[in-house]
């Protein structure tokens, strides 16, 4: 399978969630199933069925996280040389040439992306247009809302 790029912070978040699921959520749902079993008839026991469903979600999420971590290529951008080029993991300051509005994005893996927090996926149209470009360059980004021209104001390795 292909390696999936991920930042150090993104990897740590997944590891923390995995630890929580294995050490807290899984034992809690097992205890809830055991308690629901004590109530008798399992066919009509809503608590039992809800706990079993919750267990299925937890086990599914554990498998999903383990799969992502096994295919992750963790990139620590702070250890890479600062060339002024836009690469995975950098924080980019963009200036919209139409309205002089400034935005700052960090280019991260797909699972880490959160536009409200300023993190965009490496596979997003903006990131794909920016990768490989340098500070000061003007980039045309094709978005669903139309083409937008940005100037790369700064590239930081945070």
PDB file of C-alpha atoms in Angstrom:
ATOM      1  CA  UNK A   1       0.000   0.000   0.000  1.00  0.00           C
ATOM      2  CA  UNK A   2       1.125   3.581  -0.597  1.00  0.00           C
ATOM      3  CA  UNK A   3       2.605   5.591   2.228  1.00  0.00           C
ATOM      4  CA  UNK A   4       0.403   8.460   3.370  1.00  0.00           C
ATOM      5  CA  UNK A   5       2.149  11.694   4.392  1.00  0.00           C
ATOM      6  CA  UNK A   6       1.441  12.856   7.927  1.00  0.00           C
ATOM      7  CA  UNK A   7       2.872  15.532  10.196  1.00  0.00           C
ATOM      8  CA  UNK A   8       4.387  14.748  13.589  1.00  0.00           C
ATOM      9  CA  UNK A   9       1.416  16.459  15.290  1.00  0.00           C
ATOM     10  CA  UNK A  10      -1.076  14.454  13.226  1.00  0.00           C
ATOM     11  CA  UNK A  11       0.649  11.193  14.130  1.00  0.00           C
ATOM     12  CA  UNK A  12       0.616  12.105  17.826  1.00  0.00           C
ATOM     13  CA  UNK A  13      -3.113  12.925  17.707  1.00  0.00           C
ATOM     14  CA  UNK A  14      -3.863   9.529  16.196  1.00  0.00           C
ATOM     15  CA  UNK A  15      -1.657   7.756  18.747  1.00  0.00           C
ATOM     16  CA  UNK A  16      -3.409   9.629  21.589  1.00  0.00           C
ATOM     17  CA  UNK A  17      -6.844   8.698  20.240  1.00  0.00           C
ATOM     18  CA  UNK A  18      -5.758   5.068  19.844  1.00  0.00           C
ATOM     19  CA  UNK A  19      -4.468   4.999  23.420  1.00  0.00           C
ATOM     20  CA  UNK A  20      -7.761   6.477  24.685  1.00  0.00           C
ATOM     21  CA  UNK A  21      -9.817   3.941  22.745  1.00  0.00           C
ATOM     22  CA  UNK A  22      -7.771   0.987  23.977  1.00  0.00           C
ATOM     23  CA  UNK A  23      -7.285   2.052  27.606  1.00  0.00           C
ATOM     24  CA  UNK A  24     -10.600   3.776  28.395  1.00  0.00           C
ATOM     25  CA  UNK A  25     -13.346   3.373  25.800  1.00  0.00           C
ATOM     26  CA  UNK A  26     -12.864  -0.354  25.152  1.00  0.00           C
ATOM     27  CA  UNK A  27     -12.871  -1.385  28.866  1.00  0.00           C
ATOM     28  CA  UNK A  28     -15.867   0.887  29.541  1.00  0.00           C
ATOM     29  CA  UNK A  29     -17.956  -0.669  26.770  1.00  0.00           C
ATOM     30  CA  UNK A  30     -16.965  -4.188  27.880  1.00  0.00           C
ATOM     31  CA  UNK A  31     -18.158  -3.336  31.389  1.00  0.00           C
ATOM     32  CA  UNK A  32     -21.408  -1.916  29.957  1.00  0.00           C
ATOM     33  CA  UNK A  33     -21.994  -5.146  27.991  1.00  0.00           C
ATOM     34  CA  UNK A  34     -21.375  -7.248  31.102  1.00  0.00           C
ATOM     35  CA  UNK A  35     -23.781  -5.111  33.112  1.00  0.00           C
ATOM     36  CA  UNK A  36     -26.448  -5.282  30.406  1.00  0.00           C
ATOM     37  CA  UNK A  37     -26.105  -9.083  30.264  1.00  0.00           C
ATOM     38  CA  UNK A  38     -26.982  -9.251  33.953  1.00  0.00           C
ATOM     39  CA  UNK A  39     -30.365  -7.695  33.184  1.00  0.00           C
ATOM     40  CA  UNK A  40     -31.536 -10.907  31.547  1.00  0.00           C
ATOM     41  CA  UNK A  41     -33.107 -11.546  28.145  1.00  0.00           C
ATOM     42  CA  UNK A  42     -30.654 -10.238  25.520  1.00  0.00           C
ATOM     43  CA  UNK A  43     -33.195 -10.223  22.670  1.00  0.00           C
ATOM     44  CA  UNK A  44     -35.159  -7.339  24.119  1.00  0.00           C
ATOM     45  CA  UNK A  45     -32.348  -5.650  26.022  1.00  0.00           C
ATOM     46  CA  UNK A  46     -31.799  -2.200  24.472  1.00  0.00           C
ATOM     47  CA  UNK A  47     -28.827  -1.431  26.738  1.00  0.00           C
ATOM     48  CA  UNK A  48     -27.077  -4.593  25.565  1.00  0.00           C
ATOM     49  CA  UNK A  49     -27.668  -3.821  21.879  1.00  0.00           C
ATOM     50  CA  UNK A  50     -26.517  -0.213  22.311  1.00  0.00           C
ATOM     51  CA  UNK A  51     -23.340  -1.334  24.092  1.00  0.00           C
ATOM     52  CA  UNK A  52     -22.610  -3.932  21.393  1.00  0.00           C
ATOM     53  CA  UNK A  53     -23.103  -1.299  18.700  1.00  0.00           C
ATOM     54  CA  UNK A  54     -20.760   1.059  20.535  1.00  0.00           C
ATOM     55  CA  UNK A  55     -18.214  -1.748  20.807  1.00  0.00           C
ATOM     56  CA  UNK A  56     -18.394  -2.235  17.041  1.00  0.00           C
ATOM     57  CA  UNK A  57     -17.707   1.465  16.442  1.00  0.00           C
ATOM     58  CA  UNK A  58     -14.760   1.451  18.853  1.00  0.00           C
ATOM     59  CA  UNK A  59     -13.196  -1.677  17.343  1.00  0.00           C
ATOM     60  CA  UNK A  60     -13.684  -0.283  13.837  1.00  0.00           C
ATOM     61  CA  UNK A  61     -12.021   2.999  14.756  1.00  0.00           C
ATOM     62  CA  UNK A  62      -9.107   1.159  16.420  1.00  0.00           C
ATOM     63  CA  UNK A  63      -8.529  -0.844  13.225  1.00  0.00           C
ATOM     64  CA  UNK A  64      -8.822   2.299  11.098  1.00  0.00           C
ATOM     65  CA  UNK A  65      -6.247   4.210  13.190  1.00  0.00           C
ATOM     66  CA  UNK A  66      -3.840   1.253  13.285  1.00  0.00           C
ATOM     67  CA  UNK A  67      -4.102   0.977   9.502  1.00  0.00           C
ATOM     68  CA  UNK A  68      -3.409   4.688   9.030  1.00  0.00           C
ATOM     69  CA  UNK A  69      -0.435   4.604  11.373  1.00  0.00           C
ATOM     70  CA  UNK A  70       1.034   1.544   9.650  1.00  0.00           C
ATOM     71  CA  UNK A  71       0.852   3.351   6.276  1.00  0.00           C
ATOM     72  CA  UNK A  72       1.971   6.741   7.578  1.00  0.00           C
ATOM     73  CA  UNK A  73       5.083   8.468   6.372  1.00  0.00           C
ATOM     74  CA  UNK A  74       5.729  10.942   9.176  1.00  0.00           C
ATOM     75  CA  UNK A  75       7.432  14.097   7.938  1.00  0.00           C
ATOM     76  CA  UNK A  76       8.985  16.500  10.437  1.00  0.00           C
ATOM     77  CA  UNK A  77       9.251  19.703   8.438  1.00  0.00           C
ATOM     78  CA  UNK A  78      11.329  21.398  11.167  1.00  0.00           C
ATOM     79  CA  UNK A  79      14.232  19.054  10.320  1.00  0.00           C
ATOM     80  CA  UNK A  80      14.158  19.841   6.598  1.00  0.00           C
ATOM     81  CA  UNK A  81      16.311  22.619   5.085  1.00  0.00           C
ATOM     82  CA  UNK A  82      14.530  25.956   4.648  1.00  0.00           C
ATOM     83  CA  UNK A  83      14.573  26.608   0.906  1.00  0.00           C
ATOM     84  CA  UNK A  84      11.602  28.973   0.586  1.00  0.00           C
ATOM     85  CA  UNK A  85       9.779  26.318  -1.425  1.00  0.00           C
ATOM     86  CA  UNK A  86       6.316  25.117  -0.545  1.00  0.00           C
ATOM     87  CA  UNK A  87       6.475  21.473   0.544  1.00  0.00           C
ATOM     88  CA  UNK A  88       4.364  19.170   2.693  1.00  0.00           C
ATOM     89  CA  UNK A  89       4.126  20.355   6.294  1.00  0.00           C
ATOM     90  CA  UNK A  90       5.050  24.015   5.807  1.00  0.00           C
ATOM     91  CA  UNK A  91       2.915  26.968   6.814  1.00  0.00           C
ATOM     92  CA  UNK A  92       2.221  29.252   3.859  1.00  0.00           C
ATOM     93  CA  UNK A  93       1.091  32.859   3.964  1.00  0.00           C
ATOM     94  CA  UNK A  94      -0.934  33.761   0.886  1.00  0.00           C
ATOM     95  CA  UNK A  95      -2.076  37.137  -0.388  1.00  0.00           C
ATOM     96  CA  UNK A  96      -5.178  37.128  -2.564  1.00  0.00           C
ATOM     97  CA  UNK A  97      -4.313  39.449  -5.454  1.00  0.00           C
ATOM     98  CA  UNK A  98      -7.979  40.291  -6.133  1.00  0.00           C
ATOM     99  CA  UNK A  99      -8.791  41.734  -2.708  1.00  0.00           C
ATOM    100  CA  UNK A 100      -5.404  41.860  -0.851  1.00  0.00           C
ATOM    101  CA  UNK A 101      -6.804  39.505   1.796  1.00  0.00           C
ATOM    102  CA  UNK A 102      -4.175  37.465   3.625  1.00  0.00           C
ATOM    103  CA  UNK A 103      -4.663  33.836   4.649  1.00  0.00           C
ATOM    104  CA  UNK A 104      -2.320  31.366   6.277  1.00  0.00           C
ATOM    105  CA  UNK A 105      -2.512  27.622   5.726  1.00  0.00           C
ATOM    106  CA  UNK A 106      -0.505  24.669   6.906  1.00  0.00           C
ATOM    107  CA  UNK A 107      -0.256  21.846   4.374  1.00  0.00           C
ATOM    108  CA  UNK A 108      -1.010  18.566   6.154  1.00  0.00           C
ATOM    109  CA  UNK A 109      -2.185  15.007   5.460  1.00  0.00           C
ATOM    110  CA  UNK A 110      -5.777  14.255   4.517  1.00  0.00           C
ATOM    111  CA  UNK A 111      -6.767  13.070   8.008  1.00  0.00           C
ATOM    112  CA  UNK A 112      -5.380  16.185   9.671  1.00  0.00           C
ATOM    113  CA  UNK A 113      -7.068  18.767   7.433  1.00  0.00           C
ATOM    114  CA  UNK A 114      -9.345  21.290   9.125  1.00  0.00           C
ATOM    115  CA  UNK A 115      -9.933  24.486   7.154  1.00  0.00           C
ATOM    116  CA  UNK A 116     -11.287  26.311  10.230  1.00  0.00           C
ATOM    117  CA  UNK A 117      -7.953  25.718  11.971  1.00  0.00           C
ATOM    118  CA  UNK A 118      -5.957  26.732   8.900  1.00  0.00           C
ATOM    119  CA  UNK A 119      -4.868  23.199   7.977  1.00  0.00           C
ATOM    120  CA  UNK A 120      -5.444  22.131   4.369  1.00  0.00           C
ATOM    121  CA  UNK A 121      -4.982  18.699   2.856  1.00  0.00           C
ATOM    122  CA  UNK A 122      -2.005  18.120   0.606  1.00  0.00           C
ATOM    123  CA  UNK A 123      -4.527  16.852  -1.986  1.00  0.00           C
ATOM    124  CA  UNK A 124      -6.659  20.033  -1.932  1.00  0.00           C
ATOM    125  CA  UNK A 125      -6.670  22.252  -5.040  1.00  0.00           C
ATOM    126  CA  UNK A 126      -4.881  25.057  -3.185  1.00  0.00           C
ATOM    127  CA  UNK A 127      -2.107  22.817  -1.849  1.00  0.00           C
ATOM    128  CA  UNK A 128      -1.624  21.064  -5.192  1.00  0.00           C
ATOM    129  CA  UNK A 129      -1.190  24.456  -6.877  1.00  0.00           C
ATOM    130  CA  UNK A 130       1.281  25.624  -4.210  1.00  0.00           C
ATOM    131  CA  UNK A 131       3.559  22.577  -3.890  1.00  0.00           C
ATOM    132  CA  UNK A 132       6.944  23.254  -5.471  1.00  0.00           C
ATOM    133  CA  UNK A 133       6.437  27.021  -5.770  1.00  0.00           C
ATOM    134  CA  UNK A 134       8.630  29.558  -3.975  1.00  0.00           C
ATOM    135  CA  UNK A 135       8.159  32.669  -1.856  1.00  0.00           C
ATOM    136  CA  UNK A 136       7.159  35.667  -3.970  1.00  0.00           C
ATOM    137  CA  UNK A 137       5.671  33.611  -6.812  1.00  0.00           C
ATOM    138  CA  UNK A 138       2.151  34.215  -8.070  1.00  0.00           C
ATOM    139  CA  UNK A 139       0.027  31.072  -8.202  1.00  0.00           C
ATOM    140  CA  UNK A 140      -3.255  30.505 -10.009  1.00  0.00           C
ATOM    141  CA  UNK A 141      -5.523  28.257  -7.964  1.00  0.00           C
ATOM    142  CA  UNK A 142      -8.456  26.628  -9.712  1.00  0.00           C
ATOM    143  CA  UNK A 143     -11.261  26.331  -7.182  1.00  0.00           C
ATOM    144  CA  UNK A 144     -14.902  25.303  -7.569  1.00  0.00           C
ATOM    145  CA  UNK A 145     -15.818  28.972  -7.107  1.00  0.00           C
ATOM    146  CA  UNK A 146     -13.502  30.095  -9.912  1.00  0.00           C
ATOM    147  CA  UNK A 147      -9.833  30.850 -10.464  1.00  0.00           C
ATOM    148  CA  UNK A 148      -8.025  32.822  -7.748  1.00  0.00           C
ATOM    149  CA  UNK A 149      -4.551  34.340  -7.939  1.00  0.00           C
ATOM    150  CA  UNK A 150      -2.416  34.251  -4.807  1.00  0.00           C
ATOM    151  CA  UNK A 151       1.042  35.570  -4.108  1.00  0.00           C
ATOM    152  CA  UNK A 152       3.104  33.452  -1.750  1.00  0.00           C
ATOM    153  CA  UNK A 153       4.006  35.909   1.002  1.00  0.00           C
ATOM    154  CA  UNK A 154       5.949  33.556   3.216  1.00  0.00           C
ATOM    155  CA  UNK A 155       6.888  29.918   3.812  1.00  0.00           C
ATOM    156  CA  UNK A 156       7.614  28.787   7.380  1.00  0.00           C
ATOM    157  CA  UNK A 157       8.862  25.471   8.696  1.00  0.00           C
ATOM    158  CA  UNK A 158       6.927  25.279  11.993  1.00  0.00           C
TER     159      UNK A 158
END
